[in-house]
Short mmCIF file of C-alpha atoms and ligand atoms in Angstrom, two decimals:
data_model
loop_
_atom_site.label_atom_id
_atom_site.label_comp_id
_atom_site.label_asym_id
_atom_site.label_seq_id
_atom_site.Cartn_x
_atom_site.Cartn_y
_atom_site.Cartn_z
CA UNK A 1 14.43 22.90 -18.66
CA UNK A 2 17.98 23.45 -17.52
CA UNK A 3 18.92 20.00 -17.08
CA UNK A 4 21.21 18.81 -15.06
CA UNK A 5 21.42 14.81 -15.44
CA UNK A 6 24.46 12.72 -13.53
CA UNK A 7 24.93 9.07 -14.30
CA UNK A 8 26.33 9.01 -18.12
CA UNK A 9 26.03 4.93 -18.72
CA UNK A 10 24.41 2.45 -20.62
CA UNK A 11 20.80 3.72 -20.07
CA UNK A 12 21.46 7.60 -18.46
CA UNK A 13 23.82 8.89 -21.89
CA UNK A 14 20.44 8.01 -24.44
CA UNK A 15 18.46 9.41 -21.65
CA UNK A 16 20.26 11.99 -21.66
CA UNK A 17 20.54 12.84 -25.64
CA UNK A 18 16.86 12.06 -25.66
CA UNK A 19 16.10 15.11 -23.52
CA UNK A 20 18.79 17.70 -24.75
CA UNK A 21 17.36 16.19 -28.97
CA UNK A 22 14.29 17.16 -27.52
CA UNK A 23 15.16 21.11 -26.95
CA UNK A 24 16.51 20.21 -23.01
CA UNK A 25 19.18 22.97 -22.18
CA UNK A 26 21.25 19.24 -20.18
CA UNK A 27 24.55 19.73 -18.70
CA UNK A 28 26.16 15.96 -17.95
CA UNK A 29 28.38 14.91 -15.47
CA UNK A 30 30.04 10.68 -15.57
CA UNK A 31 32.74 9.70 -13.44
CA UNK A 32 34.11 7.85 -17.02
CA UNK A 33 31.37 8.20 -18.83
CA UNK A 34 32.14 10.78 -21.62
CA UNK A 35 28.98 12.56 -22.84
CA UNK A 36 26.95 12.09 -25.69
CA UNK A 37 26.16 14.29 -28.12
CA UNK A 38 24.32 16.93 -27.04
CA UNK A 39 25.13 17.43 -23.97
CA UNK A 40 27.41 20.29 -22.55
CA UNK A 41 30.18 18.39 -19.71
CA UNK A 42 30.60 19.33 -16.41
CA UNK A 43 33.13 19.33 -14.42
CA UNK A 44 32.09 17.26 -11.34
CA UNK A 45 28.46 16.52 -9.62
CA UNK A 46 27.88 19.92 -8.15
CA UNK A 47 28.57 21.96 -11.44
CA UNK A 48 26.08 20.17 -12.79
CA UNK A 49 23.41 20.06 -10.72
CA UNK A 50 23.80 24.28 -9.35
CA UNK A 51 21.79 26.70 -11.17
CA UNK A 52 19.44 23.28 -12.91
CA UNK A 53 15.45 22.89 -13.03
CA UNK A 54 15.78 19.18 -12.54
CA UNK A 55 18.55 17.04 -11.76
CA UNK A 56 18.29 13.40 -12.38
CA UNK A 57 20.57 10.58 -11.55
CA UNK A 58 21.32 7.21 -12.87
CA UNK A 59 23.68 5.52 -10.73
CA UNK A 60 24.31 1.74 -9.83
CA UNK A 61 23.35 1.42 -6.70
CA UNK A 62 22.35 3.44 -3.37
CA UNK A 63 25.12 4.02 -1.59
CA UNK A 64 26.81 5.62 -4.71
CA UNK A 65 22.91 7.90 -4.71
CA UNK A 66 23.60 8.80 -1.34
CA UNK A 67 27.40 10.04 -1.56
CA UNK A 68 25.59 11.74 -5.20
CA UNK A 69 23.22 13.24 -2.75
CA UNK A 70 24.18 14.90 -0.23
CA UNK A 71 27.15 16.85 -2.20
CA UNK A 72 24.40 17.88 -4.65
CA UNK A 73 21.86 19.50 -2.40
CA UNK A 74 23.08 22.12 -0.88
CA UNK A 75 23.95 23.46 -4.29
CA UNK A 76 20.57 22.58 -5.90
CA UNK A 77 18.32 26.03 -5.96
CA UNK A 78 15.40 25.92 -3.72
CA UNK A 79 12.49 24.43 -5.15
CA UNK A 80 13.67 22.34 -8.36
CA UNK A 81 13.44 18.72 -8.41
CA UNK A 82 15.39 16.10 -7.34
CA UNK A 83 14.48 13.16 -9.63
CA UNK A 84 16.68 9.64 -9.30
CA UNK A 85 15.77 7.36 -11.41
CA UNK A 86 18.72 4.58 -11.16
CA UNK A 87 17.41 1.08 -9.81
CA UNK A 88 18.36 1.60 -5.47
CA UNK A 89 16.93 0.49 -2.55
CA UNK A 90 13.76 1.69 -0.96
CA UNK A 91 15.93 2.76 2.16
CA UNK A 92 18.15 5.31 -0.24
CA UNK A 93 15.05 6.52 -2.38
CA UNK A 94 13.31 7.71 0.95
CA UNK A 95 16.66 8.61 3.04
CA UNK A 96 18.05 11.40 -0.48
CA UNK A 97 14.09 12.25 -0.49
CA UNK A 98 14.03 13.02 2.69
CA UNK A 99 17.41 15.08 2.64
CA UNK A 100 15.90 17.05 -0.43
CA UNK A 101 12.60 17.88 1.19
CA UNK A 102 14.20 19.36 4.69
CA UNK A 103 16.28 21.75 1.50
CA UNK A 104 13.38 23.03 0.39
CA UNK A 105 13.47 20.78 -3.42
CA UNK A 106 10.98 18.34 -4.99
CA UNK A 107 11.83 14.98 -5.00
CA UNK A 108 11.08 11.88 -6.97
CA UNK A 109 12.00 8.60 -7.01
CA UNK A 110 11.21 7.10 -10.22
CA UNK A 111 12.98 3.29 -11.57
CA UNK A 112 13.03 2.30 -15.24
CA UNK A 113 11.89 -0.11 -16.78
CA UNK A 114 12.96 -0.84 -21.40
CA UNK A 115 16.59 -1.29 -20.35
CA UNK A 116 18.51 -0.22 -22.70
CA UNK A 117 16.61 -0.21 -26.17
CA UNK A 118 14.36 1.53 -24.58
CA UNK A 119 16.45 4.55 -22.85
CA UNK A 120 17.29 4.24 -26.65
CA UNK A 121 14.33 4.35 -28.25
CA UNK A 122 12.54 6.78 -25.83
CA UNK A 123 10.27 4.47 -24.66
CA UNK A 124 11.21 3.40 -21.02
CA UNK A 125 7.85 3.13 -18.53
CA UNK A 126 8.69 5.33 -14.92
CA UNK A 127 7.19 3.76 -11.81
CA UNK A 128 7.70 6.99 -9.75
CA UNK A 129 6.75 7.82 -6.10
CA UNK A 130 6.88 11.53 -5.11
CA UNK A 131 4.51 14.31 -4.12
CA UNK A 132 2.64 15.13 -6.76
CA UNK A 133 4.52 18.57 -7.41
CA UNK A 134 7.05 16.67 -7.87
CA UNK A 135 5.86 14.16 -10.84
CA UNK A 136 3.50 17.27 -12.58
CA UNK A 137 7.08 19.30 -12.50
CA UNK A 138 8.90 16.08 -14.00
CA UNK A 139 6.50 14.77 -16.44
CA UNK A 140 6.79 15.88 -19.60
CA UNK A 141 10.26 14.39 -19.03
CA UNK A 142 9.10 11.45 -18.60
CA UNK A 143 7.08 11.54 -22.05
CA UNK A 144 10.02 12.44 -23.58
CA UNK A 145 12.28 10.14 -22.09
CA UNK A 146 9.48 6.85 -22.31
CA UNK A 147 5.90 5.98 -23.42
CA UNK A 148 4.28 5.30 -20.45
CA UNK A 149 4.75 7.06 -15.99
CA UNK A 150 2.75 5.69 -13.17
CA UNK A 151 2.54 7.72 -9.49
CA UNK A 152 3.18 4.97 -7.58
CA UNK A 153 2.64 7.10 -4.21
CA UNK A 154 5.09 8.81 -1.96
CA UNK A 155 8.85 9.00 -2.43
CA UNK A 156 9.73 5.03 -2.06
CA UNK A 157 6.38 4.29 -4.15
CA UNK A 158 8.36 4.24 -7.58
CA UNK A 159 10.70 1.50 -6.22
CA UNK A 160 8.81 -0.08 -3.97
CA UNK A 161 6.80 -0.72 -7.50
CA UNK A 162 9.86 -1.76 -9.53
CA UNK A 163 11.41 -4.52 -7.58
CA UNK A 164 7.65 -6.44 -7.25
CA UNK A 165 7.60 -6.27 -10.64
CA UNK A 166 11.06 -7.69 -10.69
CA UNK A 167 10.35 -10.62 -8.15
CA UNK A 168 7.38 -11.67 -10.51
CA UNK A 169 9.19 -11.58 -13.98
CA UNK A 170 12.66 -13.26 -11.87
CA UNK A 171 10.06 -15.35 -10.35
CA UNK A 172 8.60 -16.82 -13.72
CA UNK A 173 10.96 -16.71 -15.85
CA UNK A 174 12.67 -19.72 -13.19
CA UNK A 175 9.40 -20.91 -13.28
CA UNK A 176 9.61 -20.77 -17.57
CA UNK A 177 12.80 -22.35 -18.01
CA UNK A 178 13.03 -25.61 -15.49
CA UNK A 179 8.76 -25.88 -17.59
CA UNK A 180 10.73 -25.87 -21.06
CA UNK A 181 14.09 -27.88 -19.74
CA UNK A 182 11.51 -30.48 -18.42
CA UNK A 183 10.02 -30.79 -21.07
CA UNK A 184 12.58 -31.49 -23.36
CA UNK A 185 13.00 -34.56 -21.15
CA UNK A 186 9.47 -35.63 -21.07
CA UNK A 187 9.87 -35.69 -25.78
CA UNK A 188 7.36 -32.11 -25.96
CA UNK A 189 8.58 -30.23 -28.98
CA UNK A 190 8.75 -26.75 -27.81
CA UNK A 191 7.39 -24.73 -30.19
CA UNK A 192 3.92 -27.17 -29.31
CA UNK A 193 4.92 -26.34 -25.61
CA UNK A 194 5.22 -22.68 -27.14
CA UNK A 195 1.72 -23.07 -28.21
CA UNK A 196 -0.14 -24.15 -25.44
CA UNK A 197 1.51 -22.46 -22.26
CA UNK A 198 1.03 -19.10 -24.42
CA UNK A 199 -3.11 -19.50 -24.34
CA UNK A 200 -3.69 -20.78 -21.78
CA UNK A 201 -3.01 -19.77 -17.69
CA UNK A 202 0.53 -20.69 -17.77
CA UNK A 203 1.10 -17.71 -19.64
CA UNK A 204 3.32 -14.52 -18.75
CA UNK A 205 5.86 -12.53 -20.27
CA UNK A 206 8.41 -14.63 -20.05
CA UNK A 207 7.45 -17.13 -22.42
CA UNK A 208 4.80 -14.75 -24.11
CA UNK A 209 6.57 -11.28 -25.31
CA UNK A 210 10.11 -13.10 -23.90
CA UNK A 211 10.34 -16.26 -24.67
CA UNK A 212 14.19 -18.13 -23.52
CA UNK A 213 13.98 -21.24 -26.32
CA UNK A 214 15.92 -20.36 -29.46
CA UNK A 215 13.65 -19.91 -32.13
CA UNK A 216 10.26 -20.48 -31.32
CA UNK A 217 7.79 -17.08 -29.87
CA UNK A 218 8.95 -13.55 -30.19
CA UNK A 219 12.63 -12.45 -31.25
CA UNK A 220 14.07 -12.29 -28.03
CA UNK A 221 17.84 -13.18 -26.09
CA UNK A 222 17.30 -16.64 -26.52
CA UNK A 223 17.64 -15.93 -31.46
CA UNK A 224 21.05 -13.61 -30.29
CA UNK A 225 23.26 -16.35 -28.07
CA UNK A 226 21.54 -15.12 -24.88
CA UNK A 227 23.17 -11.85 -25.36
CA UNK A 228 21.35 -9.23 -23.45
CA UNK A 229 19.07 -7.99 -23.52
CA UNK A 230 19.10 -7.37 -19.17
CA UNK A 231 21.77 -9.55 -17.69
CA UNK A 232 21.92 -12.42 -15.55
CA UNK A 233 23.36 -9.86 -12.65
CA UNK A 234 21.41 -6.50 -13.32
CA UNK A 235 18.03 -9.38 -11.86
CA UNK A 236 20.43 -10.45 -9.41
CA UNK A 237 20.90 -7.01 -8.12
CA UNK A 238 17.06 -6.72 -8.23
CA UNK A 239 16.04 -9.83 -6.69
CA UNK A 240 19.14 -8.39 -3.86
CA UNK A 241 16.71 -5.41 -3.45
CA UNK A 242 13.14 -7.03 -3.20
CA UNK A 243 15.38 -9.05 -0.29
CA UNK A 244 16.18 -6.81 1.29
CA UNK A 245 13.39 -4.66 1.66
CA UNK A 246 11.59 -7.86 2.53
CA UNK A 247 13.80 -8.35 5.23
CA UNK A 248 13.77 -4.89 6.60
CA UNK A 249 9.26 -5.12 6.75
CA UNK A 250 9.26 -8.97 7.64
CA UNK A 251 7.21 -9.67 4.28
CA UNK A 252 7.78 -13.29 3.42
CA UNK A 253 8.94 -13.81 0.46
CA UNK A 254 10.22 -17.81 -0.32
CA UNK A 255 9.73 -17.88 -4.84
CA UNK A 256 11.75 -14.12 -4.49
CA UNK A 257 14.83 -15.44 -1.87
CA UNK A 258 15.30 -18.29 -3.89
CA UNK A 259 14.87 -17.31 -7.63
CA UNK A 260 17.55 -14.46 -5.31
CA UNK A 261 19.69 -17.60 -4.51
CA UNK A 262 19.65 -19.71 -8.34
CA UNK A 263 20.05 -16.08 -9.73
CA UNK A 264 23.22 -15.42 -7.38
CA UNK A 265 24.71 -19.47 -8.00
CA UNK A 266 24.29 -18.86 -11.99
CA UNK A 267 26.02 -16.07 -12.36
CA UNK A 268 28.79 -16.88 -9.09
CA UNK A 269 29.59 -20.18 -10.27
CA UNK A 270 28.10 -21.00 -13.51
CA UNK A 271 29.33 -18.59 -15.95
CA UNK A 272 26.18 -16.31 -16.10
CA UNK A 273 27.60 -13.31 -15.84
CA UNK A 274 27.32 -11.06 -18.85
CA UNK A 275 24.65 -13.41 -19.63
CA UNK A 276 20.53 -12.41 -20.82
CA UNK A 277 18.73 -13.61 -17.78
CA UNK A 278 17.19 -15.60 -19.84
CA UNK A 279 19.48 -18.27 -20.13
CA UNK A 280 18.75 -19.67 -17.45
CA UNK A 281 17.23 -22.33 -19.45
CA UNK A 282 20.43 -23.98 -21.08
CA UNK A 283 21.27 -24.33 -17.12
CA UNK A 284 18.38 -26.00 -16.69
CA UNK A 285 19.27 -28.09 -20.32
CA UNK A 286 22.83 -29.00 -19.08
CA UNK A 287 20.88 -30.80 -15.16
CA UNK A 288 19.12 -33.89 -13.72
CA UNK A 289 17.43 -33.55 -9.73
CA UNK A 290 20.83 -33.29 -8.41
CA UNK A 291 22.85 -32.01 -10.02
P1 NAD B 1 25.64 1.73 -15.93
O1 NAD B 1 26.87 1.11 -14.91
O2 NAD B 1 26.57 1.51 -17.13
O3 NAD B 1 25.85 3.61 -16.04
C1 NAD B 1 26.18 3.34 -14.73
C2 NAD B 1 27.20 5.14 -14.36
O4 NAD B 1 26.92 5.65 -13.16
C3 NAD B 1 29.00 5.16 -15.14
O5 NAD B 1 28.79 5.42 -16.17
C4 NAD B 1 29.15 4.85 -14.40
O6 NAD B 1 30.92 5.99 -14.66
C5 NAD B 1 28.65 6.34 -13.29
N1 NAD B 1 29.14 7.07 -12.43
C6 NAD B 1 28.94 6.40 -11.12
N2 NAD B 1 29.28 6.55 -9.96
C7 NAD B 1 29.68 7.90 -10.01
C8 NAD B 1 29.29 9.27 -9.47
N3 NAD B 1 30.01 8.77 -8.29
N4 NAD B 1 28.73 10.01 -9.92
C9 NAD B 1 28.93 10.17 -11.03
N5 NAD B 1 29.10 9.15 -12.24
C10 NAD B 1 28.76 7.74 -12.03
O7 NAD B 1 24.77 1.08 -15.93
P2 NAD B 1 23.19 1.70 -16.05
O8 NAD B 1 22.71 -0.02 -17.27
O9 NAD B 1 23.69 3.19 -16.78
O10 NAD B 1 22.18 1.32 -15.37
C11 NAD B 1 21.57 2.76 -14.34
C12 NAD B 1 20.76 2.27 -13.41
O11 NAD B 1 19.65 1.67 -14.17
C13 NAD B 1 21.06 1.35 -12.42
O12 NAD B 1 20.10 1.24 -11.40
C14 NAD B 1 20.72 0.08 -13.54
O13 NAD B 1 19.82 -1.52 -12.23
C15 NAD B 1 18.61 0.16 -13.55
N6 NAD B 1 18.58 -0.11 -14.67
C16 NAD B 1 19.55 -0.71 -15.77
C17 NAD B 1 18.48 -0.71 -16.86
C18 NAD B 1 19.62 -1.76 -17.83
O14 NAD B 1 18.58 -2.35 -18.26
N7 NAD B 1 20.78 -1.36 -17.88
C19 NAD B 1 17.07 -1.15 -16.63
C20 NAD B 1 16.21 -0.43 -15.72
C21 NAD B 1 16.98 -0.13 -14.80
#
């Protein structure tokens, strides 16, 4: 396929490189980041999009997605597909898909999980929203960039799945960290705590796969000085998107709201920016009930 790729940062760069390595003809554009090997450089977003079968965007937020979409939709070929893999608010995803469809294009929103490691290794998980026709057109690309793709429903369903998943993740990571810090104060050995909880009803991905305690459980960012991994500020972004959606649809999400407030405090006032989101454990270690 002829593919345009816009947004070649930490995630987009390796995703574009994997598509090129698999034999696709990839032309990329980024305001700042250079194109990876195998990806031809376009001078602007329109040049990357013109004549492409599929245009993939991997951008920081919904406002930027909307502005790039406004630029490229008018020059995209009828019947081609606008595939957005960024994590953005559900409303932006739906608005961009509507504009694309009005212009005679297919549109799929497909945010990812798996992080920078998954983007490089081609093992991302895609959660997709859009028509069957759109999903079928880009499914072969998901197979190259990732190991799993779930068609979740209509436009916006991919972003909906992503923010629900990450709201659970933020809440369970905080719960796991506060429980470890409390166990310390109770004099409980961390390894024993892991051995029990990881095989009991308190188990979760945060405990079993991504344990926030250094030296315990499988290798995780905790074993690497809490270098991300998945940075706390990205978790804060996703929790913000989930709260924005919850407000728009009048969903009661008290745990999600509290998780967002705690990550905001951590990132903005407690030195959490640039640390992995599991660095909530050393945060709780240092605290008592009132400070
Ligand atoms: P990044 O900041 O490394 O990359 C974004 C790129 O977009 C940058 O290179 C930037 O120069 C470029 N860009 C910004 N505005 C542009 C424009 N108008 N035209 C062209 N290029 C433009 O971010 P990232 O880590 O690659 O994340 C991209 C998306 O993926 C985000 O929505 C993020 O939430 C999501 N995501 C990231 C991770 C992760 O672990 N990093 C995991 C899952 C999802």
